[in-house]
Amino acid sequence: MSAPAVPPELREFALTGLTFWTRPEPFRMRAFAKMRALDAAPFVPLVKIPFTRSAPGFYVISRHADVLTASRNAELFSSEPASNTLMEMPPWAARFYGSMINMDDPEHARIRRVVSRAFSPRMLERLDDDLRRRAARIVDDVVAEGPRDFVAQVAARLPVEIICDIMGIPDTHQDMILRHTNTILGYTDPEYNGMKSDDLDKPPGVADTLRGAVRIVRAGNDLFRLVRRLGKERRGSGGEDLVTRLVTPNAEGEALTSQEIGSFFVLLVAAGNETTRNAIAHTLRLLTEFPDQRALLLEDFEGRIAGTIDEVLRYSPPVIQFRRNVTRDTELHGVRLKKGDIVVMVYPSANRDETVFTDPDVFDITRSPNPHVAFGAPGPHYCMGTHLARREMTVLLRELLTRLPDVRMDGEPDFLASYFINGIKRMPFTFTPPGEGR
């Protein structure tokens, strides 16, 4: 039976191409609003990528309630064989990227138990002094250097420094980790995948696909080998860094294998670095675009920063979507799904659902309640790094806005061409140097 066609109401948006994801936010939100209003979840065909296997397409899950349903019911909406790619993951990629994010219980639960020690309240409290020290140094450097690119100078620095600190990875590796993270999560962006075509909606050719695959393999392999080597060196050393703790059996005798610690690290630098840095970048963008909300925050930073972070995450979530794989026939958003179908949960749409959020297109840092799904909806795969991300954002924004209260975006951001990450590659900014009149 042939795949269903894209509904007529959505054809103007060219959903199968990457161009859709680089269009201005209001354009995309208009498309999502139309999806939510449809009687049945729309089907979007997948572009064929050479050397990969994939289903004909996927159903877009755009409503808040339906995202909750798919997230909570892992037995029916599975993360296996993949949750973070639309095509099937080839064997050469699974070695590096087949992390717990692409697993169901009991394997997912076992690995999650082991790595959860990195995000315990005790571990996070120990990071507080280091967070403040690193945030102060970042702002010191920005003041000394002058504003150029907010992403490189501010947003990207703290998350990768903290990850390296937690893992016990020397600072000398930070540039390599950032570079490879860009390659891994920018695999659809011509700047990072090495593809020559500037047409984002054109299916890649064989040569372009091979070129991009080589880059992704090298990036994953370098990260994988780094942390595996550290794990072998530190096994049984009694150290406090996370690498040592992950390869040392816990009270239940559970530890990560060399393969598991390698793929976990690739996941951590992608999920913990890229998402937090983009949330920080979107915060400055939104506070610039909505000066009234910026003024509200500066009136009472400590009282309003938590609400500000939640509203940034709702309004511009750093992760666009995750995939789930239907394990048996069921129904969701008016569609009879069959075993083997793919559904894609679109978080920016769920976060603008008018049945859940009053005035969903209004950026309001005082919004309460704010049941956004930027960290994933409640369920077995809810983001473990939620509290760490909030701490990083709070500490860095406190330092930045206290010392440079008029810091703001100064020009258009350069957005990542991605189905997966709502990323900002570069963003010009400006501020009045301390000591000069404002």
CSV table of C-alpha atoms in Angstrom, one decimal:
chain,number,residue,atom,x,y,z
A,1,MET,CA,0.0,0.0,0.0
A,2,SER,CA,1.4,3.4,-1.0
A,3,ALA,CA,2.3,5.9,1.7
A,4,PRO,CA,-0.2,8.7,2.4
A,5,ALA,CA,0.3,12.1,0.8
A,6,VAL,CA,1.2,15.2,2.7
A,7,PRO,CA,-2.1,17.0,3.5
A,8,PRO,CA,-2.9,19.9,1.1
A,9,GLU,CA,-2.9,22.3,4.1
A,10,LEU,CA,0.8,21.7,4.6
A,11,ARG,CA,2.2,21.6,1.1
A,12,GLU,CA,3.2,25.2,1.1
A,13,PHE,CA,5.8,24.5,3.8
A,14,ALA,CA,7.9,21.9,1.9
A,15,LEU,CA,8.3,19.8,5.0
A,16,THR,CA,10.6,17.2,3.4
A,17,GLY,CA,13.4,19.6,2.8
A,18,LEU,CA,15.9,21.1,5.2
A,19,THR,CA,15.0,24.6,4.1
A,20,PHE,CA,11.9,24.4,6.2
A,21,TRP,CA,14.0,24.2,9.4
A,22,THR,CA,16.1,27.2,8.5
A,23,ARG,CA,13.1,29.5,7.8
A,24,PRO,CA,12.1,32.1,10.4
A,25,GLU,CA,10.5,30.8,13.6
A,26,PRO,CA,7.0,32.3,12.9
A,27,PHE,CA,6.9,30.4,9.5
A,28,ARG,CA,7.6,27.1,11.2
A,29,MET,CA,5.2,27.8,14.1
A,30,ARG,CA,2.4,28.5,11.5
A,31,ALA,CA,3.0,25.0,10.0
A,32,PHE,CA,3.0,23.4,13.4
A,33,ALA,CA,-0.3,25.1,14.3
A,34,LYS,CA,-1.9,23.7,11.1
A,35,MET,CA,-0.6,20.2,12.0
A,36,ARG,CA,-2.2,20.4,15.5
A,37,ALA,CA,-5.5,21.5,13.9
A,38,LEU,CA,-5.6,18.5,11.5
A,39,ASP,CA,-7.9,15.6,12.3
A,40,ALA,CA,-5.1,13.2,11.7
A,41,ALA,CA,-1.3,13.4,12.2
A,42,PRO,CA,0.3,14.3,8.9
A,43,PHE,CA,2.7,11.9,7.1
A,44,VAL,CA,6.0,13.3,5.8
A,45,PRO,CA,7.9,11.3,3.2
A,46,LEU,CA,11.6,10.7,3.9
A,47,VAL,CA,14.3,11.7,1.4
A,48,LYS,CA,16.3,8.6,0.3
A,49,ILE,CA,19.9,8.8,1.6
A,50,PRO,CA,22.5,6.6,-0.3
A,51,PHE,CA,23.8,3.6,1.7
A,52,THR,CA,21.0,3.8,4.3
A,53,ARG,CA,17.8,2.0,5.0
A,54,SER,CA,14.7,3.8,6.1
A,55,ALA,CA,10.9,3.7,6.2
A,56,PRO,CA,9.0,5.6,3.5
A,57,GLY,CA,8.4,8.4,6.0
A,58,PHE,CA,7.0,9.3,9.4
A,59,TYR,CA,4.0,10.7,11.2
A,60,VAL,CA,4.4,14.0,12.9
A,61,ILE,CA,3.2,14.1,16.5
A,62,SER,CA,2.5,17.7,17.1
A,63,ARG,CA,0.1,18.0,20.0
A,64,HIS,CA,1.2,18.2,23.6
A,65,ALA,CA,-1.0,15.4,24.9
A,66,ASP,CA,0.1,13.1,22.1
A,67,VAL,CA,3.8,13.8,22.8
A,68,LEU,CA,3.1,12.8,26.5
A,69,THR,CA,1.4,9.6,25.4
A,70,ALA,CA,4.3,8.5,23.1
A,71,SER,CA,6.9,9.5,25.7
A,72,ARG,CA,5.3,7.6,28.6
A,73,ASN,CA,4.5,4.4,26.8
A,74,ALA,CA,7.9,3.0,25.8
A,75,GLU,CA,6.5,-0.5,25.4
A,76,LEU,CA,4.3,0.7,22.5
A,77,PHE,CA,6.5,3.6,21.2
A,78,SER,CA,10.0,2.1,21.3
A,79,SER,CA,13.4,3.9,21.1
A,80,GLU,CA,14.8,0.8,19.2
A,81,PRO,CA,16.4,0.6,16.7
A,82,ALA,CA,16.9,4.4,16.8
A,83,SER,CA,15.4,7.5,18.3
A,84,ASN,CA,17.8,10.2,17.2
A,85,THR,CA,17.9,9.6,13.4
A,86,LEU,CA,15.1,9.4,10.9
A,87,MET,CA,16.9,6.8,8.8
A,88,GLU,CA,18.1,3.4,10.2
A,89,MET,CA,21.5,3.7,11.8
A,90,PRO,CA,24.1,1.7,9.7
A,91,PRO,CA,26.4,-0.7,11.5
A,92,TRP,CA,29.4,1.6,11.2
A,93,ALA,CA,27.6,4.4,13.0
A,94,ALA,CA,25.9,2.2,15.7
A,95,ARG,CA,29.3,1.5,17.2
A,96,PHE,CA,29.7,5.1,18.2
A,97,TYR,CA,26.1,6.4,18.4
A,98,GLY,CA,24.2,3.3,19.7
A,99,SER,CA,23.9,4.7,23.1
A,100,MET,CA,21.2,4.3,25.8
A,101,ILE,CA,19.1,6.9,24.0
A,102,ASN,CA,18.4,4.3,21.4
A,103,MET,CA,17.6,1.5,23.9
A,104,ASP,CA,14.5,0.3,25.8
A,105,ASP,CA,14.4,-1.2,29.2
A,106,PRO,CA,15.9,-3.3,30.7
A,107,GLU,CA,19.2,-2.3,29.0
A,108,HIS,CA,18.3,1.4,29.0
A,109,ALA,CA,17.4,1.2,32.7
A,110,ARG,CA,20.7,-0.6,33.6
A,111,ILE,CA,22.9,2.0,31.9
A,112,ARG,CA,20.8,4.9,33.2
A,113,ARG,CA,21.3,3.6,36.8
A,114,VAL,CA,25.1,3.5,36.3
A,115,VAL,CA,25.4,7.0,34.7
A,116,SER,CA,22.9,8.7,37.0
A,117,ARG,CA,25.6,9.1,39.6
A,118,ALA,CA,27.0,11.9,37.5
A,119,PHE,CA,23.8,13.9,38.0
A,120,SER,CA,23.1,13.3,41.7
A,121,PRO,CA,22.4,16.3,43.9
A,122,ARG,CA,25.7,15.7,45.8
A,123,MET,CA,27.7,15.7,42.5
A,124,LEU,CA,26.0,18.9,41.3
A,125,GLU,CA,26.6,20.7,44.6
A,126,ARG,CA,30.3,19.9,44.3
A,127,LEU,CA,30.2,21.7,40.9
A,128,ASP,CA,28.8,25.0,42.1
A,129,ASP,CA,32.1,26.7,43.0
A,130,ASP,CA,33.6,25.5,39.7
A,131,LEU,CA,30.6,26.7,37.8
A,132,ARG,CA,30.9,30.2,39.3
A,133,ARG,CA,34.7,30.3,38.7
A,134,ARG,CA,34.4,29.3,35.1
A,135,ALA,CA,31.5,31.7,34.4
A,136,ALA,CA,33.5,34.6,35.8
A,137,ARG,CA,36.5,33.7,33.7
A,138,ILE,CA,34.3,33.5,30.6
A,139,VAL,CA,33.0,37.0,31.2
A,140,ASP,CA,36.5,38.3,32.1
A,141,ASP,CA,37.7,37.0,28.7
A,142,VAL,CA,34.8,38.6,26.8
A,143,VAL,CA,35.5,41.9,28.4
A,144,ALA,CA,39.2,41.7,27.6
A,145,GLU,CA,38.6,40.5,24.0
A,146,GLY,CA,35.6,42.5,23.0
A,147,PRO,CA,32.4,41.1,21.5
A,148,ARG,CA,32.7,39.0,18.3
A,149,ASP,CA,30.6,35.8,18.4
A,150,PHE,CA,28.4,35.0,21.4
A,151,VAL,CA,28.3,31.3,20.6
A,152,ALA,CA,32.1,30.8,20.5
A,153,GLN,CA,33.0,33.3,23.2
A,154,VAL,CA,30.2,32.6,25.7
A,155,ALA,CA,27.5,30.0,25.0
A,156,ALA,CA,29.8,27.1,23.9
A,157,ARG,CA,32.4,27.4,26.6
A,158,LEU,CA,30.8,26.6,29.9
A,159,PRO,CA,29.0,23.4,28.9
A,160,VAL,CA,32.0,21.7,27.3
A,161,GLU,CA,34.3,22.9,30.2
A,162,ILE,CA,31.9,21.4,32.8
A,163,ILE,CA,31.6,18.1,30.9
A,164,CYS,CA,35.4,17.8,30.7
A,165,ASP,CA,35.6,18.6,34.4
A,166,ILE,CA,33.0,16.0,35.4
A,167,MET,CA,34.7,13.4,33.2
A,168,GLY,CA,38.2,14.3,34.3
A,169,ILE,CA,39.3,15.1,30.7
A,170,PRO,CA,42.2,17.5,30.4
A,171,ASP,CA,41.3,21.0,29.1
A,172,THR,CA,43.6,20.4,26.1
A,173,HIS,CA,40.9,18.2,24.5
A,174,GLN,CA,38.2,20.8,24.6
A,175,ASP,CA,38.7,22.3,21.1
A,176,MET,CA,38.7,18.8,19.6
A,177,ILE,CA,35.5,17.9,21.5
A,178,LEU,CA,33.7,21.0,20.3
A,179,ARG,CA,34.8,20.5,16.7
A,180,HIS,CA,33.6,16.9,16.7
A,181,THR,CA,30.4,17.8,18.4
A,182,ASN,CA,29.7,20.3,15.6
A,183,THR,CA,30.3,17.6,13.0
A,184,ILE,CA,28.1,15.0,14.7
A,185,LEU,CA,25.1,17.2,15.3
A,186,GLY,CA,25.6,19.3,12.2
A,187,TYR,CA,25.6,16.3,9.9
A,188,THR,CA,22.9,17.8,7.8
A,189,ASP,CA,24.5,21.3,7.5
A,190,PRO,CA,26.8,21.8,4.5
A,191,GLU,CA,29.3,23.7,6.7
A,192,TYR,CA,30.0,20.6,8.8
A,193,ASN,CA,29.3,17.6,6.5
A,194,GLY,CA,31.5,18.7,3.7
A,195,MET,CA,28.7,18.5,1.1
A,196,LYS,CA,29.2,20.8,-1.9
A,197,SER,CA,25.6,21.4,-2.7
A,198,ASP,CA,24.0,24.6,-1.4
A,199,ASP,CA,20.5,23.3,-2.1
A,200,LEU,CA,19.3,22.0,1.2
A,201,ASP,CA,16.3,20.4,-0.3
A,202,LYS,CA,18.2,18.3,-2.8
A,203,PRO,CA,18.8,14.7,-1.9
A,204,PRO,CA,22.6,14.1,-1.3
A,205,GLY,CA,24.5,12.2,-4.0
A,206,VAL,CA,26.8,9.3,-3.4
A,207,ALA,CA,29.9,11.4,-3.2
A,208,ASP,CA,28.4,13.8,-0.8
A,209,THR,CA,27.1,11.0,1.4
A,210,LEU,CA,30.4,9.3,1.6
A,211,ARG,CA,32.2,12.5,2.4
A,212,GLY,CA,29.7,13.2,5.2
A,213,ALA,CA,29.9,9.7,6.5
A,214,VAL,CA,33.7,9.8,6.7
A,215,ARG,CA,33.6,13.0,8.8
A,216,ILE,CA,31.0,11.5,11.2
A,217,VAL,CA,33.0,8.3,11.6
A,218,ARG,CA,36.2,10.2,12.4
A,219,ALA,CA,34.5,12.4,14.9
A,220,GLY,CA,32.8,9.5,16.7
A,221,ASN,CA,35.9,7.4,16.6
A,222,ASP,CA,38.1,10.2,18.1
A,223,LEU,CA,35.7,10.8,21.0
A,224,PHE,CA,35.1,7.1,21.5
A,225,ARG,CA,38.9,6.3,21.6
A,226,LEU,CA,39.6,9.1,24.0
A,227,VAL,CA,37.2,8.1,26.7
A,228,ARG,CA,37.9,4.4,26.3
A,229,ARG,CA,41.6,5.0,26.8
A,230,LEU,CA,40.9,7.0,29.9
A,231,GLY,CA,38.6,4.3,31.2
A,232,LYS,CA,41.3,1.6,30.8
A,233,GLU,CA,43.9,3.8,32.5
A,234,ARG,CA,41.6,4.7,35.5
A,235,ARG,CA,39.9,1.4,36.2
A,236,GLY,CA,40.4,0.6,39.9
A,237,SER,CA,42.3,3.9,40.5
A,238,GLY,CA,39.8,5.1,43.1
A,239,GLY,CA,39.5,8.6,41.4
A,240,GLU,CA,36.4,10.8,41.8
A,241,ASP,CA,36.0,11.7,38.1
A,242,LEU,CA,33.1,10.3,36.2
A,243,VAL,CA,35.2,8.1,33.9
A,244,THR,CA,36.6,6.3,36.9
A,245,ARG,CA,33.2,6.0,38.6
A,246,LEU,CA,31.6,4.6,35.4
A,247,VAL,CA,34.1,1.8,35.0
A,248,THR,CA,34.1,1.0,38.7
A,249,PRO,CA,31.2,-1.4,39.7
A,250,ASN,CA,28.5,0.3,41.9
A,251,ALA,CA,26.9,-1.3,44.9
A,252,GLU,CA,25.0,-3.7,42.7
A,253,GLY,CA,28.1,-4.6,40.8
A,254,GLU,CA,27.1,-2.7,37.7
A,255,ALA,CA,29.7,-0.8,35.5
A,256,LEU,CA,29.9,0.2,31.9
A,257,THR,CA,31.8,-1.8,29.4
A,258,SER,CA,34.4,-0.1,27.2
A,259,GLN,CA,31.9,0.0,24.4
A,260,GLU,CA,29.2,1.5,26.6
A,261,ILE,CA,31.4,4.2,28.1
A,262,GLY,CA,32.5,5.3,24.6
A,263,SER,CA,29.0,5.6,23.3
A,264,PHE,CA,27.8,7.3,26.5
A,265,PHE,CA,30.5,10.0,26.2
A,266,VAL,CA,29.5,10.7,22.6
A,267,LEU,CA,25.9,11.1,23.8
A,268,LEU,CA,27.0,13.3,26.7
A,269,VAL,CA,29.0,15.7,24.6
A,270,ALA,CA,26.2,15.9,22.2
A,271,ALA,CA,23.3,16.1,24.6
A,272,GLY,CA,25.0,17.9,27.4
A,273,ASN,CA,27.1,20.3,25.4
A,274,GLU,CA,25.1,21.2,22.2
A,275,THR,CA,21.7,21.5,23.9
A,276,THR,CA,22.9,23.7,26.8
A,277,ARG,CA,25.0,26.0,24.6
A,278,ASN,CA,22.0,26.5,22.2
A,279,ALA,CA,19.7,27.2,25.1
A,280,ILE,CA,22.1,29.9,26.3
A,281,ALA,CA,22.4,31.4,22.9
A,282,HIS,CA,18.6,31.5,22.4
A,283,THR,CA,18.3,33.2,25.8
A,284,LEU,CA,20.3,36.2,24.7
A,285,ARG,CA,18.4,36.2,21.4
A,286,LEU,CA,15.0,36.3,23.1
A,287,LEU,CA,16.0,38.8,25.7
A,288,THR,CA,17.1,41.1,22.9
A,289,GLU,CA,14.0,40.5,20.8
A,290,PHE,CA,11.7,41.1,23.9
A,291,PRO,CA,13.2,44.0,25.8
A,292,ASP,CA,10.3,44.2,28.2
A,293,GLN,CA,11.0,40.7,29.4
A,294,ARG,CA,14.6,41.5,29.8
A,295,ALA,CA,13.7,44.5,32.0
A,296,LEU,CA,11.5,42.2,34.1
A,297,LEU,CA,14.3,39.8,34.6
A,298,LEU,CA,16.8,42.5,35.5
A,299,GLU,CA,14.4,43.9,38.1
A,300,ASP,CA,14.5,40.6,40.1
A,301,PHE,CA,17.1,38.2,38.6
A,302,GLU,CA,17.0,35.7,41.5
A,303,GLY,CA,13.3,35.6,41.6
A,304,ARG,CA,12.7,35.3,37.9
A,305,ILE,CA,15.7,33.4,36.4
A,306,ALA,CA,14.0,30.0,36.9
A,307,GLY,CA,10.9,31.2,35.0
A,308,THR,CA,13.0,32.8,32.3
A,309,ILE,CA,14.9,29.6,31.7
A,310,ASP,CA,11.7,27.6,31.5
A,311,GLU,CA,10.1,30.1,29.1
A,312,VAL,CA,13.2,30.1,26.8
A,313,LEU,CA,13.1,26.3,26.7
A,314,ARG,CA,9.4,26.3,25.9
A,315,TYR,CA,9.6,29.1,23.3
A,316,SER,CA,12.8,27.9,21.5
A,317,PRO,CA,13.6,24.3,22.7
A,318,PRO,CA,17.1,23.3,21.7
A,319,VAL,CA,16.0,19.8,20.6
A,320,ILE,CA,13.4,19.8,17.7
A,321,GLN,CA,12.3,16.2,17.7
A,322,PHE,CA,12.8,12.6,18.8
A,323,ARG,CA,11.6,9.5,16.9
A,324,ARG,CA,9.7,6.5,18.3
A,325,ASN,CA,9.0,3.2,16.6
A,326,VAL,CA,5.6,1.6,16.8
A,327,THR,CA,5.7,-1.9,18.2
A,328,ARG,CA,2.1,-2.9,17.5
A,329,ASP,CA,-1.0,-1.5,15.9
A,330,THR,CA,-2.5,1.4,17.8
A,331,GLU,CA,-4.1,4.8,17.2
A,332,LEU,CA,-2.7,8.3,17.9
A,333,HIS,CA,-3.9,11.8,16.7
A,334,GLY,CA,-6.5,10.2,14.5
A,335,VAL,CA,-4.2,7.8,12.7
A,336,ARG,CA,-4.3,4.1,12.7
A,337,LEU,CA,-0.6,3.3,13.2
A,338,LYS,CA,0.8,-0.1,12.3
A,339,LYS,CA,3.7,-2.1,13.7
A,340,GLY,CA,6.9,-0.7,12.2
A,341,ASP,CA,5.5,2.8,11.6
A,342,ILE,CA,7.7,5.8,12.7
A,343,VAL,CA,6.3,8.7,14.7
A,344,VAL,CA,8.3,11.9,15.3
A,345,MET,CA,7.5,14.0,18.4
A,346,VAL,CA,8.0,17.7,17.6
A,347,TYR,CA,8.7,19.6,20.8
A,348,PRO,CA,8.5,23.2,19.4
A,349,SER,CA,4.9,22.4,18.4
A,350,ALA,CA,3.9,20.7,21.6
A,351,ASN,CA,5.3,23.7,23.5
A,352,ARG,CA,3.0,26.0,21.5
A,353,ASP,CA,-0.2,23.9,21.9
A,354,GLU,CA,-3.0,26.4,22.5
A,355,THR,CA,-5.0,23.8,24.5
A,356,VAL,CA,-2.2,23.8,27.1
A,357,PHE,CA,-0.6,27.2,27.0
A,358,THR,CA,-2.4,30.6,27.1
A,359,ASP,CA,-1.2,32.9,24.4
A,360,PRO,CA,1.4,30.3,23.3
A,361,ASP,CA,3.2,32.6,20.9
A,362,VAL,CA,3.8,35.2,23.6
A,363,PHE,CA,7.2,35.1,25.3
A,364,ASP,CA,6.4,35.6,29.0
A,365,ILE,CA,9.0,34.8,31.6
A,366,THR,CA,6.4,34.9,34.4
A,367,ARG,CA,4.4,32.1,32.7
A,368,SER,CA,3.0,29.7,35.3
A,369,PRO,CA,2.4,26.8,35.1
A,370,ASN,CA,4.8,26.0,32.3
A,371,PRO,CA,4.6,22.3,31.4
A,372,HIS,CA,7.0,22.5,28.5
A,373,VAL,CA,8.6,19.3,27.0
A,374,ALA,CA,12.0,20.8,26.1
A,375,PHE,CA,13.7,18.1,28.2
A,376,GLY,CA,11.4,15.4,26.8
A,377,ALA,CA,8.1,14.6,28.3
A,378,PRO,CA,7.9,12.5,31.5
A,379,GLY,CA,8.9,8.9,30.8
A,380,PRO,CA,11.9,6.6,30.9
A,381,HIS,CA,13.9,8.9,28.6
A,382,TYR,CA,13.3,12.2,30.4
A,383,CYS,CA,16.6,14.1,30.3
A,384,MET,CA,19.0,13.2,33.1
A,385,GLY,CA,20.9,16.4,32.7
A,386,THR,CA,18.0,18.7,33.4
A,387,HIS,CA,19.3,20.0,36.7
A,388,LEU,CA,22.8,20.5,35.5
A,389,ALA,CA,21.7,22.4,32.4
A,390,ARG,CA,19.6,24.7,34.6
A,391,ARG,CA,22.5,25.3,37.0
A,392,GLU,CA,24.9,26.1,34.1
A,393,MET,CA,22.4,28.6,32.5
A,394,THR,CA,21.6,30.3,35.9
A,395,VAL,CA,25.3,30.8,36.9
A,396,LEU,CA,26.4,32.0,33.5
A,397,LEU,CA,23.5,34.3,33.0
A,398,ARG,CA,23.9,35.8,36.5
A,399,GLU,CA,27.5,36.6,35.8
A,400,LEU,CA,26.8,37.9,32.3
A,401,LEU,CA,23.8,40.1,33.1
A,402,THR,CA,25.2,41.4,36.4
A,403,ARG,CA,28.5,42.5,34.9
A,404,LEU,CA,27.2,43.4,31.4
A,405,PRO,CA,23.6,44.3,31.9
A,406,ASP,CA,23.1,45.7,28.4
A,407,VAL,CA,24.6,42.7,26.6
A,408,ARG,CA,22.5,41.9,23.5
A,409,MET,CA,22.4,40.3,20.1
A,410,ASP,CA,23.7,42.7,17.4
A,411,GLY,CA,22.6,41.2,14.1
A,412,GLU,CA,21.0,38.1,12.7
A,413,PRO,CA,22.0,34.7,14.1
A,414,ASP,CA,23.4,32.0,11.7
A,415,PHE,CA,21.1,29.0,12.3
A,416,LEU,CA,22.1,25.4,11.9
A,417,ALA,CA,20.5,23.5,9.1
A,418,SER,CA,19.1,20.6,11.1
A,419,TYR,CA,16.0,18.5,11.6
A,420,PHE,CA,17.2,17.6,15.1
A,421,ILE,CA,18.9,20.6,16.8
A,422,ASN,CA,17.5,24.1,17.0
A,423,GLY,CA,21.0,25.4,16.8
A,424,ILE,CA,22.7,28.8,16.5
A,425,LYS,CA,26.1,28.5,14.9
A,426,ARG,CA,27.2,32.1,15.3
A,427,MET,CA,25.6,35.2,16.7
A,428,PRO,CA,27.0,38.7,16.8
A,429,PHE,CA,26.6,40.6,20.0
A,430,THR,CA,27.5,43.8,21.7
A,431,PHE,CA,27.8,45.4,25.2
A,432,THR,CA,29.0,48.5,26.9
A,433,PRO,CA,32.4,47.7,28.5
A,434,PRO,CA,32.4,48.0,32.3
A,435,GLY,CA,33.3,51.5,33.5
A,436,GLU,CA,32.0,53.2,30.4
A,437,GLY,CA,28.7,55.2,30.4
A,438,ARG,CA,25.5,53.4,29.4
